[in-house]
mmCIF file of C-alpha atoms in Angstrom:
data_model
loop_
_atom_site.group_PDB
_atom_site.id
_atom_site.type_symbol
_atom_site.label_atom_id
_atom_site.label_comp_id
_atom_site.label_asym_id
_atom_site.label_seq_id
_atom_site.Cartn_x
_atom_site.Cartn_y
_atom_site.Cartn_z
ATOM 1 C CA MET S 244 0.065 0.006 0.035
ATOM 2 C CA LYS S 245 1.148 3.491 -0.703
ATOM 3 C CA ASP S 246 -0.118 6.916 0.559
ATOM 4 C CA ILE S 247 -2.102 8.626 -1.916
ATOM 5 C CA ASN S 248 -2.605 12.001 -0.382
ATOM 6 C CA THR S 249 0.296 13.889 -2.114
ATOM 7 C CA PRO S 250 -0.122 12.138 -5.468
ATOM 8 C CA LEU S 251 -3.975 12.962 -5.383
ATOM 9 C CA GLN S 252 -3.317 16.627 -4.361
ATOM 10 C CA THR S 253 -0.618 17.034 -6.940
ATOM 11 C CA VAL S 254 -2.877 15.942 -9.963
ATOM 12 C CA TYR S 255 -5.633 18.185 -8.902
ATOM 13 C CA PHE S 256 -3.263 21.151 -8.435
ATOM 14 C CA GLN S 257 -1.602 20.492 -11.915
ATOM 15 C CA ALA S 258 -5.001 20.238 -13.490
ATOM 16 C CA LEU S 259 -6.281 23.616 -12.068
ATOM 17 C CA ASN S 260 -3.315 25.837 -11.469
ATOM 18 C CA GLY S 261 -3.089 28.543 -14.076
ATOM 19 C CA ASN S 262 -5.931 26.959 -16.117
ATOM 20 C CA VAL S 263 -9.067 28.409 -14.364
ATOM 21 C CA PRO S 264 -10.016 31.770 -16.078
ATOM 22 C CA HIS S 265 -11.149 34.703 -13.866
ATOM 23 C CA PRO S 266 -14.540 35.624 -15.018
ATOM 24 C CA SER S 267 -13.423 39.342 -15.158
ATOM 25 C CA GLY S 268 -11.101 38.307 -17.815
ATOM 26 C CA GLY S 269 -8.043 38.992 -15.613
ATOM 27 C CA PRO S 270 -5.272 36.599 -14.646
ATOM 28 C CA ALA S 271 -6.110 33.103 -13.879
ATOM 29 C CA VAL S 272 -7.852 32.244 -10.557
ATOM 30 C CA LYS S 273 -5.121 31.453 -7.971
ATOM 31 C CA VAL S 274 -5.052 27.850 -6.679
ATOM 32 C CA TYR S 275 -3.572 26.873 -3.348
ATOM 33 C CA GLU S 276 -2.894 23.478 -1.748
ATOM 34 C CA ASP S 277 -4.290 23.045 1.805
ATOM 35 C CA GLN S 278 -4.634 26.687 2.802
ATOM 36 C CA GLU S 279 -4.464 30.057 1.352
ATOM 37 C CA PRO S 280 -1.932 32.668 2.650
ATOM 38 C CA ASP S 281 -3.105 34.996 5.385
ATOM 39 C CA ASN S 282 -2.510 38.010 3.120
ATOM 40 C CA GLU S 283 -4.824 36.572 0.213
ATOM 41 C CA LEU S 284 -6.877 39.607 -1.040
ATOM 42 C CA ALA S 285 -8.131 38.116 -4.439
ATOM 43 C CA ASP S 286 -11.817 38.352 -4.837
ATOM 44 C CA MET S 287 -11.863 34.717 -5.982
ATOM 45 C CA TYR S 288 -9.395 31.851 -5.235
ATOM 46 C CA ILE S 289 -9.213 28.027 -5.039
ATOM 47 C CA VAL S 290 -8.050 25.857 -2.295
ATOM 48 C CA ILE S 291 -7.604 22.192 -2.678
ATOM 49 C CA MET S 292 -7.876 20.328 0.613
ATOM 50 C CA GLY S 293 -9.605 17.750 2.766
ATOM 51 C CA ARG S 294 -8.600 14.453 1.506
ATOM 52 C CA THR S 295 -10.226 11.337 2.847
ATOM 53 C CA SER S 296 -9.455 7.634 1.712
ATOM 54 C CA PHE S 297 -10.520 4.214 2.414
ATOM 55 C CA ASP S 298 -8.575 0.977 1.695
ATOM 56 C CA THR S 299 -10.636 -0.986 -0.770
ATOM 57 C CA SER S 300 -7.993 -3.640 -1.706
ATOM 58 C CA THR S 301 -8.776 -7.184 -2.578
ATOM 59 C CA LYS S 302 -6.399 -10.144 -2.476
ATOM 60 C CA ASN S 303 -5.592 -9.407 -6.022
ATOM 61 C CA SER S 304 -5.056 -5.593 -5.965
ATOM 62 C CA THR S 305 -4.208 -2.578 -4.011
ATOM 63 C CA ASP S 306 -6.935 -0.061 -4.299
ATOM 64 C CA VAL S 307 -8.115 2.923 -2.540
ATOM 65 C CA SER S 308 -11.321 4.937 -2.606
ATOM 66 C CA ALA S 309 -10.661 8.613 -2.026
ATOM 67 C CA GLN S 310 -12.409 12.066 -1.750
ATOM 68 C CA ILE S 311 -10.840 15.477 -2.077
ATOM 69 C CA GLN S 312 -12.353 18.819 -1.744
ATOM 70 C CA VAL S 313 -12.010 21.875 -4.121
ATOM 71 C CA THR S 314 -13.162 24.905 -2.419
ATOM 72 C CA VAL S 315 -13.742 28.150 -4.409
ATOM 73 C CA ASN S 316 -13.875 31.193 -2.088
ATOM 74 C CA SER S 317 -15.229 34.584 -3.465
ATOM 75 C CA SER S 318 -15.789 38.105 -2.106
ATOM 76 C CA LYS S 319 -17.593 40.784 -3.827
ATOM 77 C CA ASN S 320 -18.717 44.248 -2.963
ATOM 78 C CA LYS S 321 -21.910 43.966 -0.706
ATOM 79 C CA TYR S 322 -23.965 42.033 -3.267
ATOM 80 C CA ASN S 323 -22.535 38.766 -4.414
ATOM 81 C CA ASN S 324 -25.014 37.257 -6.963
ATOM 82 C CA ARG S 325 -22.772 34.209 -7.477
ATOM 83 C CA LYS S 326 -22.580 34.372 -11.121
ATOM 84 C CA ALA S 327 -18.863 34.682 -11.086
ATOM 85 C CA LEU S 328 -18.422 31.963 -8.575
ATOM 86 C CA ASN S 329 -20.609 29.554 -10.564
ATOM 87 C CA ALA S 330 -18.617 30.390 -13.704
ATOM 88 C CA VAL S 331 -15.304 29.419 -11.824
ATOM 89 C CA CYS S 332 -16.937 26.270 -10.628
ATOM 90 C CA ASN S 333 -17.937 25.352 -14.083
ATOM 91 C CA SER S 334 -14.467 25.743 -15.253
ATOM 92 C CA ILE S 335 -13.266 23.340 -12.555
ATOM 93 C CA TYR S 336 -15.775 20.777 -13.738
ATOM 94 C CA GLN S 337 -14.667 21.131 -17.226
ATOM 95 C CA LEU S 338 -10.962 20.735 -16.286
ATOM 96 C CA ILE S 339 -11.419 17.760 -13.823
ATOM 97 C CA LYS S 340 -14.187 16.045 -15.689
ATOM 98 C CA PRO S 341 -14.852 17.101 -19.159
ATOM 99 C CA THR S 342 -16.480 13.819 -20.287
ATOM 100 C CA PRO S 343 -18.340 11.019 -18.529
ATOM 101 C CA ASN S 344 -15.222 8.593 -18.563
ATOM 102 C CA ALA S 345 -12.657 11.289 -17.835
ATOM 103 C CA VAL S 346 -10.117 10.816 -14.971
ATOM 104 C CA LEU S 347 -6.911 12.551 -14.001
ATOM 105 C CA ASP S 348 -3.548 11.074 -14.976
ATOM 106 C CA MET S 349 -1.694 9.584 -12.016
ATOM 107 C CA SER S 350 0.749 7.444 -14.009
ATOM 108 C CA ALA S 351 3.666 9.518 -12.725
ATOM 109 C CA PHE S 352 2.884 7.952 -9.348
ATOM 110 C CA ASN S 353 2.415 4.375 -10.511
ATOM 111 C CA MET S 354 -1.256 5.024 -9.744
ATOM 112 C CA GLN S 355 -4.446 4.711 -11.942
ATOM 113 C CA MET S 356 -7.473 6.791 -11.167
ATOM 114 C CA LEU S 357 -10.828 5.182 -11.855
ATOM 115 C CA ASN S 358 -14.646 6.176 -11.514
ATOM 116 C CA LEU S 359 -14.092 9.934 -10.871
ATOM 117 C CA SER S 360 -17.373 11.783 -9.810
ATOM 118 C CA ALA S 361 -18.522 14.764 -7.942
ATOM 119 C CA ASP S 362 -19.987 13.498 -4.628
ATOM 120 C CA ALA S 363 -21.178 16.774 -3.533
ATOM 121 C CA ASP S 364 -21.208 20.410 -4.313
ATOM 122 C CA ASN S 365 -22.502 22.813 -1.494
ATOM 123 C CA GLU S 366 -22.412 26.563 -1.175
ATOM 124 C CA VAL S 367 -21.737 28.422 2.070
ATOM 125 C CA ASP S 368 -22.814 32.089 2.573
ATOM 126 C CA TYR S 369 -20.699 33.597 5.308
ATOM 127 C CA GLY S 370 -22.557 36.947 4.984
ATOM 128 C CA VAL S 371 -21.507 40.583 4.608
ATOM 129 C CA ILE S 372 -18.296 41.930 6.355
ATOM 130 C CA ALA S 373 -17.232 45.482 5.834
ATOM 131 C CA ASN S 374 -19.405 45.752 2.751
ATOM 132 C CA LYS S 375 -18.013 42.515 1.035
ATOM 133 C CA ALA S 376 -20.175 39.549 0.730
ATOM 134 C CA PHE S 377 -18.410 36.305 1.220
ATOM 135 C CA VAL S 378 -19.537 32.952 -0.333
ATOM 136 C CA SER S 379 -17.845 29.752 -0.932
ATOM 137 C CA ARG S 380 -18.592 26.596 -2.948
ATOM 138 C CA ASN S 381 -17.214 23.130 -1.765
ATOM 139 C CA ILE S 382 -17.052 20.533 -4.405
ATOM 140 C CA ILE S 383 -16.067 17.078 -3.205
ATOM 141 C CA PHE S 384 -14.682 14.724 -5.902
ATOM 142 C CA GLN S 385 -14.762 10.913 -5.394
ATOM 143 C CA GLN S 386 -12.408 8.682 -7.178
ATOM 144 C CA ASP S 387 -11.205 5.114 -6.822
ATOM 145 C CA ILE S 388 -7.437 4.607 -7.280
ATOM 146 C CA PHE S 389 -5.478 1.518 -8.332
ATOM 147 C CA ILE S 390 -2.052 1.376 -6.969
ATOM 148 C CA LYS S 391 0.328 -0.416 -9.314
#
């Protein structure tokens, strides 16, 4: 058995980093692993975190069922209608699972991702603070991983 946390986080980071367009047309939305910096002031950014895995091995193979959370944090002046937030989440879906059978390539880690799906997608409204409305969306992807 091998630990899958770093390989899983790495392939998600590689898929998203620099590839998620900002809805305003500016630079790509920033992507962070595990935690954003304390001084992050962008109106939109992504954090990849929260890995959970379960051993699903058989006598013939080493397998893991895993989840990973991709959170998009947004803040807009007072009224956050979520249109930009939804556009960023749509880009994430298109990058991670553009087709029904799409999976991320983990071959560099001697692993193979199988059965990728979005297990949950929930929105959290943190309210208005200093005339900025703070809203996040948490997308939880589930995948089965075969360890070679």
